[in-house]
């Protein structure tokens, strides 16, 4: 067992009183379409949460997609649950630290992405007021993080190889390919031939069934870092069977909704690597707990991505600087996603992004862009 850095959930950070919650809905075009086994996206609709507190403001980004195709959550649903349940509960609570927020929201079942967005906004306000960065609060141990890039399903192999070549040239330290039945061995073989021994992994987003085990075993010859979430999220047992059958490490994403599931999946040998996404787990505090549990069990973790703007990316990069994040994350530079980012841009230097050091998220939301990119008027929720 290793000793992990404790999360600084109390100490000098003073609680804040939330006076209002604002919900902003924006849409940003992606620089190129992103196709997965669950659909194709050409732009990113984003729900942003801003909390106004007695100690200043804080921002959080909700990672839910427009439609419930990655998980059951989606933007309209998150908007609704925040407006009707989470924001009123937060406004009713006298004063809160970020570490209290999960308890305040405990009466709402699920809706982790919505909860994460609000908790992050409170954490941002709290840390801005106390002058501490997300990285310091989470227990970051490095000033910059190794970055990978996630490559969508392409219309053909030539297009795929051209896209991958660009990312290799840009300096990414790992390539991840989206796969599905009918788009797996061939693209993986072609990319492996192109990139030599640069780290390569694949992500199936639940597109396979147990009937594909023999087929998936053929991936073993490509020396992949891991295969991510081949089977449905609630089927841990299927992943145990695959892990026994193949040499490629199995990594869970969608299945890991918190520390309890993470420990269970590890103890059952369903996963030997874990993808950590704070939104999927209800917030960065739970994400740190999952990191700690994995580290205690010598299970490497890496930071997933959900096509975040610079706001969400700032928090992800801070998280990815924790000691157990030993594999490059889906924490790519701003220009991999957007022509213009919502905050200052994240720029890849030698395959790495710098961890923001300013208070809170360390980045500034460009409110003129929030206004310019709005797809509906902002909603203001105040105490009843
Ligand atoms: O770089 O942010 C990124 C995208 C990384 O592939 C990525 N995310 O399944 O992990 C995933 C996938 C995803 C994207 C999931 C969008 C849901 C929505």
Coordinates of C-alpha atoms and ligand atoms in Angstrom, one line a residue:
X1 CA 0.0 0.0 0.0
X2 CA 1.3 3.5 -0.8
X3 CA 0.5 6.6 1.1
X4 CA -1.5 9.0 -0.9
X5 CA -1.7 12.8 -0.7
X6 CA -4.8 13.7 1.4
X7 CA -7.3 16.0 -0.3
X8 CA -7.4 19.3 1.4
X9 CA -11.0 19.3 2.2
X10 CA -10.9 21.7 5.1
X11 CA -8.0 23.6 6.6
X12 CA -7.7 27.3 5.6
X13 CA -10.5 27.3 3.0
X14 CA -13.5 29.2 4.4
X15 CA -17.0 28.1 3.6
X16 CA -19.1 30.3 1.2
X17 CA -22.7 31.3 1.1
X18 CA -24.2 30.8 -2.4
X19 CA -26.5 33.7 -3.2
X20 CA -27.4 32.9 -6.8
X21 CA -26.8 30.2 -9.4
X22 CA -26.7 31.0 -13.1
X23 CA -27.0 28.5 -15.9
X24 CA -25.6 29.4 -19.3
X25 CA -26.0 27.3 -22.5
X26 CA -23.5 27.8 -25.3
X27 CA -22.6 25.9 -28.5
X28 CA -19.1 25.7 -30.0
X29 CA -18.3 24.2 -33.4
X30 CA -15.7 21.4 -33.2
X31 CA -12.7 21.9 -35.6
X32 CA -13.5 18.5 -37.0
X33 CA -16.5 16.1 -36.5
X34 CA -16.0 13.6 -33.7
X35 CA -17.5 10.1 -34.4
X36 CA -17.8 7.4 -31.8
X37 CA -19.8 4.1 -31.7
X38 CA -22.7 6.2 -30.2
X39 CA -22.9 8.9 -32.8
X40 CA -21.2 11.8 -34.6
X41 CA -20.8 15.3 -33.3
X42 CA -20.0 18.5 -35.2
X43 CA -20.4 20.9 -32.3
X44 CA -20.3 20.9 -28.6
X45 CA -23.3 22.2 -26.6
X46 CA -22.1 23.1 -23.1
X47 CA -24.0 23.9 -19.9
X48 CA -22.0 26.2 -17.7
X49 CA -22.8 26.9 -14.0
X50 CA -21.8 30.1 -12.3
X51 CA -22.3 30.5 -8.6
X52 CA -22.4 34.0 -7.0
X53 CA -21.3 33.8 -3.4
X54 CA -20.6 36.2 -0.5
X55 CA -16.9 35.6 -1.3
X56 CA -17.0 36.0 -5.1
X57 CA -17.9 33.9 -8.1
X58 CA -17.1 30.4 -9.3
X59 CA -17.6 28.5 -12.6
X60 CA -18.2 24.9 -13.4
X61 CA -18.6 23.1 -16.7
X62 CA -21.1 20.3 -17.1
X63 CA -19.7 17.5 -19.3
X64 CA -23.1 16.0 -20.3
X65 CA -23.7 15.8 -24.1
X66 CA -26.8 17.1 -25.9
X67 CA -28.3 13.6 -26.0
X68 CA -28.3 10.7 -23.5
X69 CA -26.0 8.5 -25.7
X70 CA -22.8 8.2 -23.7
X71 CA -24.6 7.9 -20.4
X72 CA -28.2 8.6 -19.2
X73 CA -27.4 12.2 -18.6
X74 CA -27.8 15.0 -21.2
X75 CA -27.8 18.8 -21.2
X76 CA -31.5 19.4 -20.9
X77 CA -31.8 16.9 -18.0
X78 CA -28.8 18.4 -16.2
X79 CA -30.3 21.9 -16.7
X80 CA -33.6 20.7 -15.2
X81 CA -32.2 18.9 -12.2
X82 CA -29.9 21.8 -11.3
X83 CA -32.7 24.3 -11.7
X84 CA -35.3 22.4 -9.7
X85 CA -33.3 20.4 -7.2
X86 CA -29.6 21.1 -6.9
X87 CA -29.6 24.9 -7.0
X88 CA -32.5 25.3 -4.5
X89 CA -30.8 22.9 -2.1
X90 CA -27.5 24.8 -2.3
X91 CA -29.2 28.1 -1.8
X92 CA -31.0 26.7 1.2
X93 CA -27.8 25.4 2.8
X94 CA -26.4 28.2 5.0
X95 CA -22.8 28.1 4.2
X96 CA -20.9 25.3 2.4
X97 CA -17.4 24.2 1.5
X98 CA -17.1 22.1 -1.7
X99 CA -16.6 19.1 0.5
X100 CA -20.2 19.6 1.9
X101 CA -21.9 19.8 -1.5
X102 CA -22.2 16.0 -2.2
X103 CA -24.0 15.7 1.2
X104 CA -26.3 18.6 0.3
X105 CA -27.1 16.9 -3.0
X106 CA -27.4 13.4 -1.4
X107 CA -31.2 13.3 -1.6
X108 CA -31.0 13.4 -5.4
X109 CA -30.3 9.9 -6.9
X110 CA -27.7 9.8 -9.7
X111 CA -27.3 12.9 -11.9
X112 CA -23.6 12.9 -11.3
X113 CA -22.6 15.2 -14.1
X114 CA -25.0 17.8 -13.0
X115 CA -23.8 17.5 -9.4
X116 CA -20.2 17.7 -10.5
X117 CA -20.7 20.9 -12.4
X118 CA -22.2 22.7 -9.4
X119 CA -19.7 21.3 -6.9
X120 CA -16.9 22.5 -9.2
X121 CA -18.4 26.0 -9.3
X122 CA -18.5 26.1 -5.5
X123 CA -14.9 24.8 -5.3
X124 CA -13.8 27.4 -7.7
X125 CA -15.4 30.2 -5.7
X126 CA -14.0 28.8 -2.4
X127 CA -10.5 28.4 -3.7
X128 CA -10.5 31.8 -5.5
X129 CA -11.4 33.4 -2.1
X130 CA -8.6 31.6 -0.3
X131 CA -6.0 31.9 -3.1
X132 CA -5.5 28.2 -3.6
X133 CA -5.3 26.5 -7.0
X134 CA -7.2 23.3 -7.9
X135 CA -3.9 21.6 -8.3
X136 CA -2.8 22.5 -4.8
X137 CA -6.1 21.5 -3.4
X138 CA -6.2 18.1 -5.2
X139 CA -2.6 17.3 -4.3
X140 CA -0.9 17.8 -7.7
X141 CA 2.8 16.7 -7.7
X142 CA 3.9 17.9 -11.2
X143 CA 3.7 21.3 -13.0
X144 CA 2.7 19.8 -16.4
X145 CA 1.0 16.6 -17.6
X146 CA 1.6 14.2 -20.5
X147 CA -1.1 14.5 -23.1
X148 CA -2.7 12.0 -25.4
X149 CA -5.3 12.5 -28.1
X150 CA -8.6 10.7 -28.9
X151 CA -9.2 10.1 -32.5
X152 CA -12.8 9.5 -33.7
X153 CA -14.0 6.9 -36.2
X154 CA -13.0 8.1 -39.7
X155 CA -14.9 7.8 -43.0
X156 CA -11.9 5.8 -44.4
X157 CA -8.3 4.8 -43.5
X158 CA -6.6 7.6 -45.5
X159 CA -8.5 10.2 -43.5
X160 CA -7.7 8.4 -40.3
X161 CA -3.9 8.3 -41.0
X162 CA -3.8 11.9 -42.1
X163 CA -5.5 13.0 -38.8
X164 CA -3.2 10.8 -36.7
X165 CA -0.1 12.1 -38.5
X166 CA -1.1 15.6 -37.6
X167 CA -1.3 14.7 -33.9
X168 CA 2.0 12.9 -34.0
X169 CA 3.6 15.9 -35.5
X170 CA 2.0 18.1 -32.9
X171 CA 3.8 16.0 -30.2
X172 CA 1.0 14.0 -28.6
X173 CA 2.5 11.3 -26.4
X174 CA -0.3 8.7 -27.0
X175 CA -2.9 8.0 -29.6
X176 CA -6.4 6.6 -28.7
X177 CA -8.5 5.2 -31.5
X178 CA -12.3 4.9 -31.2
X179 CA -13.3 1.4 -32.4
X180 CA -16.6 -0.5 -33.0
X181 CA -17.4 -3.8 -34.8
X182 CA -16.3 -3.3 -38.4
X183 CA -13.8 -0.6 -37.5
X184 CA -11.2 -2.1 -35.3
X185 CA -8.4 -4.5 -36.4
X186 CA -7.7 -2.7 -39.7
X187 CA -7.5 0.8 -38.4
X188 CA -5.4 -0.3 -35.4
X189 CA -3.0 -2.2 -37.7
X190 CA -2.7 0.8 -40.0
X191 CA -2.1 3.3 -37.2
X192 CA 0.4 1.0 -35.5
X193 CA 2.3 0.7 -38.7
X194 CA 2.3 4.5 -39.0
X195 CA 3.3 5.5 -35.5
X196 CA 5.9 2.8 -34.7
X197 CA 6.1 2.3 -30.9
X198 CA 4.3 5.4 -29.8
X199 CA 1.8 4.4 -27.1
X200 CA -1.6 3.4 -28.6
X201 CA -4.9 2.4 -27.0
X202 CA -8.5 1.8 -28.2
X203 CA -11.9 2.8 -26.8
X204 CA -15.1 0.9 -27.7
X205 CA -17.7 2.9 -25.7
X206 CA -19.6 -0.3 -25.0
X207 CA -20.0 -1.4 -28.6
X208 CA -19.1 -5.1 -28.2
X209 CA -20.7 -8.2 -26.7
X210 CA -19.2 -11.3 -25.2
X211 CA -19.6 -13.0 -28.6
X212 CA -16.7 -10.7 -29.7
X213 CA -14.1 -12.1 -27.3
X214 CA -12.2 -14.1 -29.8
X215 CA -12.2 -11.2 -32.2
X216 CA -11.0 -8.7 -29.5
X217 CA -8.1 -11.1 -28.7
X218 CA -6.7 -10.4 -32.1
X219 CA -5.9 -6.9 -30.8
X220 CA -3.2 -8.4 -28.6
X221 CA -0.7 -8.4 -31.5
X222 CA -0.6 -4.6 -31.6
X223 CA 0.9 -4.0 -28.2
X224 CA -1.9 -1.7 -27.0
X225 CA -1.7 0.1 -23.7
X226 CA -5.3 -0.9 -23.0
X227 CA -8.7 -1.5 -24.4
X228 CA -11.3 0.8 -22.9
X229 CA -14.9 -0.2 -22.1
X230 CA -15.8 -2.8 -24.7
X231 CA -19.0 -3.9 -23.0
X232 CA -22.1 -2.2 -21.4
X233 CA -21.4 -0.2 -18.3
X234 CA -23.4 -2.4 -15.9
X235 CA -21.8 -5.6 -17.1
X236 CA -18.7 -5.9 -14.9
X237 CA -18.8 -9.7 -15.2
X238 CA -18.3 -9.5 -19.0
X239 CA -15.2 -7.4 -18.5
X240 CA -13.8 -10.0 -16.0
X241 CA -14.3 -12.7 -18.7
X242 CA -12.5 -10.6 -21.4
X243 CA -9.6 -9.7 -19.0
X244 CA -9.0 -13.4 -18.5
X245 CA -9.1 -14.1 -22.2
X246 CA -6.7 -11.4 -23.6
X247 CA -3.3 -10.0 -22.8
X248 CA -4.2 -6.3 -23.6
X249 CA -5.1 -4.6 -20.3
X250 CA -8.8 -3.9 -19.9
X251 CA -9.7 -0.4 -18.7
X252 CA -13.2 0.7 -17.5
X253 CA -14.6 4.2 -18.2
X254 CA -18.5 4.3 -18.3
X255 CA -18.8 1.7 -15.5
X256 CA -16.8 3.6 -12.9
X257 CA -19.2 6.0 -11.3
X258 CA -17.5 6.3 -8.0
X259 CA -15.0 4.8 -5.5
X260 CA -17.2 1.9 -4.5
X261 CA -17.6 0.6 -8.1
X262 CA -13.9 1.2 -8.8
X263 CA -12.8 -0.9 -5.8
X264 CA -15.3 -3.7 -6.7
X265 CA -14.2 -3.7 -10.4
X266 CA -10.5 -3.8 -9.4
X267 CA -11.0 -6.6 -6.8
X268 CA -12.9 -8.7 -9.4
X269 CA -10.1 -8.2 -11.9
X270 CA -12.5 -6.5 -14.4
X271 CA -10.1 -3.6 -14.9
X272 CA -6.4 -3.2 -14.4
X273 CA -6.3 0.5 -15.4
X274 CA -9.0 3.1 -14.7
X275 CA -10.1 6.1 -16.7
X276 CA -11.0 8.9 -14.3
X277 CA -13.6 11.5 -15.4
X278 CA -14.8 13.7 -12.6
X279 CA -18.1 14.4 -14.3
X280 CA -19.0 10.8 -14.5
X281 CA -18.2 10.4 -10.8
X282 CA -20.1 13.3 -9.4
X283 CA -17.2 15.7 -9.0
X284 CA -13.5 16.2 -8.5
X285 CA -13.6 15.3 -4.9
X286 CA -14.9 11.8 -5.7
X287 CA -12.4 11.6 -8.6
X288 CA -9.6 12.2 -6.1
X289 CA -11.0 9.4 -3.9
X290 CA -11.0 7.1 -6.9
X291 CA -7.4 8.1 -7.7
X292 CA -6.4 7.3 -4.1
X293 CA -8.1 3.9 -4.1
X294 CA -6.5 3.0 -7.4
X295 CA -3.1 4.1 -6.2
X296 CA -3.4 2.1 -2.9
X297 CA -4.0 -0.9 -5.2
X298 CA -1.2 -0.1 -7.6
X299 CA -3.7 0.4 -10.4
X300 CA -2.6 3.1 -12.9
X301 CA -5.2 5.8 -13.8
X302 CA -5.4 8.4 -16.5
X303 CA -7.6 11.4 -17.1
X304 CA -10.5 11.0 -19.5
X305 CA -12.0 13.8 -21.5
X306 CA -15.5 14.9 -22.6
X307 CA -14.6 17.5 -25.2
X308 CA -14.4 20.1 -22.5
X309 CA -13.8 23.8 -23.0
X310 CA -10.8 25.4 -21.4
X311 CA -12.8 25.7 -18.2
X312 CA -13.3 21.9 -17.7
X313 CA -9.8 21.3 -19.2
X314 CA -8.2 23.4 -16.5
X315 CA -9.7 21.2 -13.7
X316 CA -8.8 18.0 -15.6
X317 CA -5.2 19.0 -16.1
X318 CA -4.9 19.8 -12.4
X319 CA -6.4 16.4 -11.6
X320 CA -4.0 14.7 -14.0
X321 CA -1.1 16.1 -12.1
X322 CA -1.8 13.7 -9.1
X323 CA 0.8 11.0 -8.6
X324 CA -1.3 8.0 -9.7
X325 CA -2.0 9.5 -13.2
X326 CA 0.9 7.6 -14.8
X327 CA -0.6 7.4 -18.3
X328 CA -1.2 10.3 -20.7
X329 CA -4.8 11.6 -20.5
X330 CA -7.4 12.7 -23.1
X331 CA -6.3 16.2 -22.0
X332 CA -5.5 17.6 -25.4
X333 CA -4.7 21.2 -26.4
X334 CA -7.5 23.7 -27.1
X335 CA -6.8 23.7 -30.8
X336 CA -7.6 19.9 -31.1
X337 CA -11.2 20.8 -30.3
X338 CA -12.0 24.5 -31.0
X339 CA -10.9 27.3 -33.2
X340 CA -11.3 29.6 -30.2
X341 CA -11.6 28.5 -26.6
X342 CA -13.8 29.8 -23.9
X343 CA -10.8 30.6 -21.7
X344 CA -7.2 31.3 -22.4
X345 CA -6.0 28.5 -24.7
X346 CA -4.2 25.4 -23.5
X347 CA -1.2 24.9 -25.8
X348 CA 0.8 21.7 -26.2
X349 CA 4.5 22.1 -25.4
X350 CA 6.6 19.0 -25.9
X351 CA 3.5 16.8 -25.6
X352 CA 2.4 18.4 -22.3
X353 CA 0.0 20.9 -20.9
X354 CA 0.9 23.2 -18.0
X355 CA -1.1 22.9 -14.8
X356 CA -2.8 26.2 -14.1
X357 CA -1.4 27.8 -11.0
X358 CA -3.8 30.7 -10.3
X359 CA -6.5 30.5 -7.6
X360 CA -9.4 28.1 -8.3
X361 CA -9.4 26.8 -11.8
X362 CA -6.7 29.3 -12.7
X363 CA -8.4 30.3 -15.9
X364 CA -10.8 33.1 -16.8
X365 CA -14.1 32.5 -18.5
X366 CA -14.5 35.0 -21.4
X367 CA -18.0 36.2 -20.6
X368 CA -18.3 38.0 -23.9
X369 CA -18.0 34.6 -25.6
X370 CA -20.5 33.1 -23.2
X371 CA -22.9 35.8 -24.4
X372 CA -21.9 35.5 -28.1
X373 CA -22.2 31.7 -28.2
X374 CA -25.4 31.5 -26.1
X375 CA -28.1 29.2 -27.5
X376 CA -30.7 30.4 -25.0
X377 CA -30.9 33.2 -22.5
X378 CA -29.2 32.6 -19.1
X379 CA -31.3 31.4 -16.2
X380 CA -30.9 32.9 -12.8
X381 CA -31.9 31.0 -9.7
X382 CA -32.1 32.8 -6.4
X383 CA -33.3 31.9 -2.9
X384 CA -37.2 31.4 -3.0
Ligands
LIG1 O1 -10.4 14.7 -25.8 O2 -12.1 15.3 -24.6 C1 -11.6 14.6 -25.4 C2 -12.4 13.4 -26.0 C3 -12.0 12.1 -25.4 O3 -12.7 10.2 -26.5 C4 -12.9 11.1 -25.7 N1 -14.1 11.1 -25.0 O4 -15.8 8.1 -24.5 O5 -14.1 9.0 -23.5 C5 -15.0 9.0 -24.3 C6 -15.1 10.2 -25.2 C7 -16.4 11.0 -25.2 C8 -16.5 12.1 -25.9 C9 -17.4 10.6 -24.4 C10 -17.6 12.8 -25.9 C11 -18.6 11.3 -24.4 C12 -18.7 12.4 -25.1

